[in-house]
PDB file of C-alpha atoms in Angstrom:
ATOM      1  CA  MET A   1     -19.326  10.200  22.258  1.00  0.00           C
ATOM      2  CA  ALA A   2     -16.289   8.810  24.074  1.00  0.00           C
ATOM      3  CA  LEU A   3     -15.998   6.054  21.467  1.00  0.00           C
ATOM      4  CA  LYS A   4     -15.861   8.661  18.680  1.00  0.00           C
ATOM      5  CA  GLN A   5     -13.108  10.579  20.507  1.00  0.00           C
ATOM      6  CA  GLU A   6     -11.139   7.355  21.006  1.00  0.00           C
ATOM      7  CA  GLN A   7     -11.448   6.580  17.278  1.00  0.00           C
ATOM      8  CA  ASP A   8     -10.355  10.129  16.373  1.00  0.00           C
ATOM      9  CA  LEU A   9      -7.384   9.806  18.704  1.00  0.00           C
ATOM     10  CA  ALA A  10      -6.428   6.447  17.165  1.00  0.00           C
ATOM     11  CA  ASP A  11      -6.653   8.014  13.693  1.00  0.00           C
ATOM     12  CA  VAL A  12      -4.531  10.979  14.795  1.00  0.00           C
ATOM     13  CA  ASN A  13      -1.801   8.747  16.191  1.00  0.00           C
ATOM     14  CA  GLU A  14      -1.442   7.106  12.761  1.00  0.00           C
ATOM     15  CA  LEU A  15      -1.093  10.388  10.823  1.00  0.00           C
ATOM     16  CA  SER A  16       1.325  13.285  10.742  1.00  0.00           C
ATOM     17  CA  ARG A  17      -0.107  16.748  11.341  1.00  0.00           C
ATOM     18  CA  GLU A  18      -0.077  17.575   7.601  1.00  0.00           C
ATOM     19  CA  ALA A  19      -1.585  14.214   6.653  1.00  0.00           C
ATOM     20  CA  TYR A  20      -4.314  14.712   9.248  1.00  0.00           C
ATOM     21  CA  ILE A  21      -5.104  18.204   7.927  1.00  0.00           C
ATOM     22  CA  ASP A  22      -5.175  16.945   4.330  1.00  0.00           C
ATOM     23  CA  GLU A  23      -7.496  14.084   5.298  1.00  0.00           C
ATOM     24  CA  ARG A  24      -9.871  16.414   7.158  1.00  0.00           C
ATOM     25  CA  MET A  25      -9.868  18.876   4.231  1.00  0.00           C
ATOM     26  CA  ARG A  26     -11.001  16.079   1.904  1.00  0.00           C
ATOM     27  CA  SER A  27     -13.990  15.362   4.124  1.00  0.00           C
ATOM     28  CA  HIS A  28     -14.535  19.031   4.993  1.00  0.00           C
ATOM     29  CA  ASN A  29     -18.015  19.812   6.235  1.00  0.00           C
ATOM     30  CA  ARG A  30     -20.242  20.832   3.309  1.00  0.00           C
ATOM     31  CA  PHE A  31     -21.843  23.592   5.398  1.00  0.00           C
ATOM     32  CA  TYR A  32     -18.620  25.608   5.494  1.00  0.00           C
ATOM     33  CA  LYS A  33     -17.910  25.041   1.820  1.00  0.00           C
ATOM     34  CA  ASP A  34     -21.419  26.242   1.004  1.00  0.00           C
ATOM     35  CA  ILE A  35     -20.854  29.569   2.760  1.00  0.00           C
ATOM     36  CA  TYR A  36     -17.746  30.277   0.706  1.00  0.00           C
ATOM     37  CA  ASN A  37     -19.378  28.998  -2.492  1.00  0.00           C
ATOM     38  CA  LEU A  38     -22.268  31.382  -1.874  1.00  0.00           C
ATOM     39  CA  LEU A  39     -19.851  34.312  -1.495  1.00  0.00           C
ATOM     40  CA  TYR A  40     -18.063  33.214  -4.653  1.00  0.00           C
ATOM     41  CA  THR A  41     -21.333  32.993  -6.611  1.00  0.00           C
ATOM     42  CA  ILE A  42     -22.576  36.380  -5.395  1.00  0.00           C
ATOM     43  CA  ASN A  43     -19.243  37.894  -6.417  1.00  0.00           C
ATOM     44  CA  ASP A  44     -19.502  36.288  -9.893  1.00  0.00           C
ATOM     45  CA  PHE A  45     -23.049  37.526 -10.339  1.00  0.00           C
ATOM     46  CA  THR A  46     -22.174  41.114  -9.429  1.00  0.00           C
ATOM     47  CA  ILE A  47     -19.143  41.036 -11.759  1.00  0.00           C
ATOM     48  CA  ALA A  48     -21.432  39.992 -14.612  1.00  0.00           C
ATOM     49  CA  ALA A  49     -23.926  42.722 -13.726  1.00  0.00           C
ATOM     50  CA  TRP A  50     -21.229  45.440 -13.676  1.00  0.00           C
ATOM     51  CA  PHE A  51     -19.880  44.343 -17.059  1.00  0.00           C
ATOM     52  CA  LEU A  52     -23.362  44.123 -18.596  1.00  0.00           C
ATOM     53  CA  VAL A  53     -24.485  47.529 -17.356  1.00  0.00           C
ATOM     54  CA  GLY A  54     -21.090  49.051 -18.215  1.00  0.00           C
ATOM     55  CA  SER A  55     -21.375  47.686 -21.750  1.00  0.00           C
ATOM     56  CA  VAL A  56     -24.843  49.199 -22.202  1.00  0.00           C
ATOM     57  CA  PHE A  57     -23.553  52.529 -20.873  1.00  0.00           C
ATOM     58  CA  PHE A  58     -21.009  52.584 -23.683  1.00  0.00           C
ATOM     59  CA  TYR A  59     -23.838  53.070 -26.191  1.00  0.00           C
ATOM     60  CA  PHE A  60     -24.482  56.501 -24.686  1.00  0.00           C
ATOM     61  CA  GLU A  61     -21.780  59.158 -24.801  1.00  0.00           C
ATOM     62  CA  SER A  62     -22.976  60.766 -21.561  1.00  0.00           C
ATOM     63  CA  LEU A  63     -22.675  57.445 -19.658  1.00  0.00           C
ATOM     64  CA  LYS A  64     -19.257  56.269 -20.910  1.00  0.00           C
ATOM     65  CA  VAL A  65     -17.464  57.444 -17.755  1.00  0.00           C
ATOM     66  CA  TRP A  66     -19.882  55.399 -15.662  1.00  0.00           C
ATOM     67  CA  GLY A  67     -19.334  52.435 -17.983  1.00  0.00           C
ATOM     68  CA  VAL A  68     -15.563  52.611 -17.485  1.00  0.00           C
ATOM     69  CA  THR A  69     -16.116  52.935 -13.725  1.00  0.00           C
ATOM     70  CA  LEU A  70     -18.215  49.759 -13.692  1.00  0.00           C
ATOM     71  CA  PHE A  71     -15.545  47.927 -15.709  1.00  0.00           C
ATOM     72  CA  VAL A  72     -12.903  48.963 -13.184  1.00  0.00           C
ATOM     73  CA  LEU A  73     -15.163  47.858 -10.313  1.00  0.00           C
ATOM     74  CA  ALA A  74     -15.762  44.476 -11.956  1.00  0.00           C
ATOM     75  CA  SER A  75     -12.051  44.060 -12.635  1.00  0.00           C
ATOM     76  CA  PHE A  76     -11.326  44.725  -8.965  1.00  0.00           C
ATOM     77  CA  GLN A  77     -13.895  42.092  -8.026  1.00  0.00           C
ATOM     78  CA  PHE A  78     -11.983  39.580 -10.147  1.00  0.00           C
ATOM     79  CA  MET A  79      -9.208  39.939  -7.552  1.00  0.00           C
ATOM     80  CA  ILE A  80     -11.691  39.092  -4.811  1.00  0.00           C
ATOM     81  CA  LYS A  81     -12.488  35.671  -6.337  1.00  0.00           C
ATOM     82  CA  PRO A  82      -9.192  33.951  -5.489  1.00  0.00           C
ATOM     83  CA  THR A  83      -9.097  35.807  -2.167  1.00  0.00           C
ATOM     84  CA  ILE A  84     -12.361  34.166  -1.086  1.00  0.00           C
ATOM     85  CA  ARG A  85     -10.967  30.705  -1.865  1.00  0.00           C
ATOM     86  CA  LEU A  86      -7.636  31.454  -0.226  1.00  0.00           C
ATOM     87  CA  VAL A  87      -9.247  32.725   2.994  1.00  0.00           C
ATOM     88  CA  HIS A  88     -11.402  29.596   3.158  1.00  0.00           C
ATOM     89  CA  GLU A  89      -8.419  27.302   2.634  1.00  0.00           C
ATOM     90  CA  ILE A  90      -6.261  29.083   5.236  1.00  0.00           C
ATOM     91  CA  LYS A  91      -9.007  29.195   7.869  1.00  0.00           C
ATOM     92  CA  ALA A  92      -9.968  25.534   7.391  1.00  0.00           C
ATOM     93  CA  ARG A  93      -6.335  24.336   7.503  1.00  0.00           C
ATOM     94  CA  ARG A  94      -5.685  26.391  10.639  1.00  0.00           C
ATOM     95  CA  TYR A  95      -8.803  24.965  12.293  1.00  0.00           C
ATOM     96  CA  TYR A  96      -7.862  21.360  11.488  1.00  0.00           C
ATOM     97  CA  GLY A  97      -4.279  21.952  12.587  1.00  0.00           C
ATOM     98  CA  GLU A  98      -5.533  23.194  15.955  1.00  0.00           C
ATOM     99  CA  GLU A  99      -7.884  20.209  16.142  1.00  0.00           C
ATOM    100  CA  TYR A 100      -4.931  17.882  15.516  1.00  0.00           C
ATOM    101  CA  ASP A 101      -2.897  19.619  18.219  1.00  0.00           C
ATOM    102  CA  GLU A 102      -5.756  19.267  20.708  1.00  0.00           C
ATOM    103  CA  LEU A 103      -6.242  15.576  19.948  1.00  0.00           C
ATOM    104  CA  THR A 104      -2.540  14.770  20.198  1.00  0.00           C
ATOM    105  CA  ASN A 105      -2.195  16.698  23.471  1.00  0.00           C
ATOM    106  CA  GLN A 106      -4.957  14.593  25.033  1.00  0.00           C
ATOM    107  CA  SER A 107      -2.962  11.378  24.751  1.00  0.00           C
TER     108      SER A 107
END
């Protein structure tokens, strides 16, 4: 374990904070990416469901208001898609920045 920390510290000393963060983001743990990809996929699936059901509702005069409501809901969910990716990017960069700060303060 100590050898790994020494190697990390040697790597940190060769990189700027931004370069370190960029490098860590490239090798970002798949587990964390999978969580955000799952959220993204669930969001996509529900968008498709709202548009499909809303489209069917348009065949029936009595359900058109519900159809429009589902279209509005799905359109709102389109705004959620980039938000999920942005939150992931910000949180991961913050984490790796703090990791860099910790490693450089140890030396």
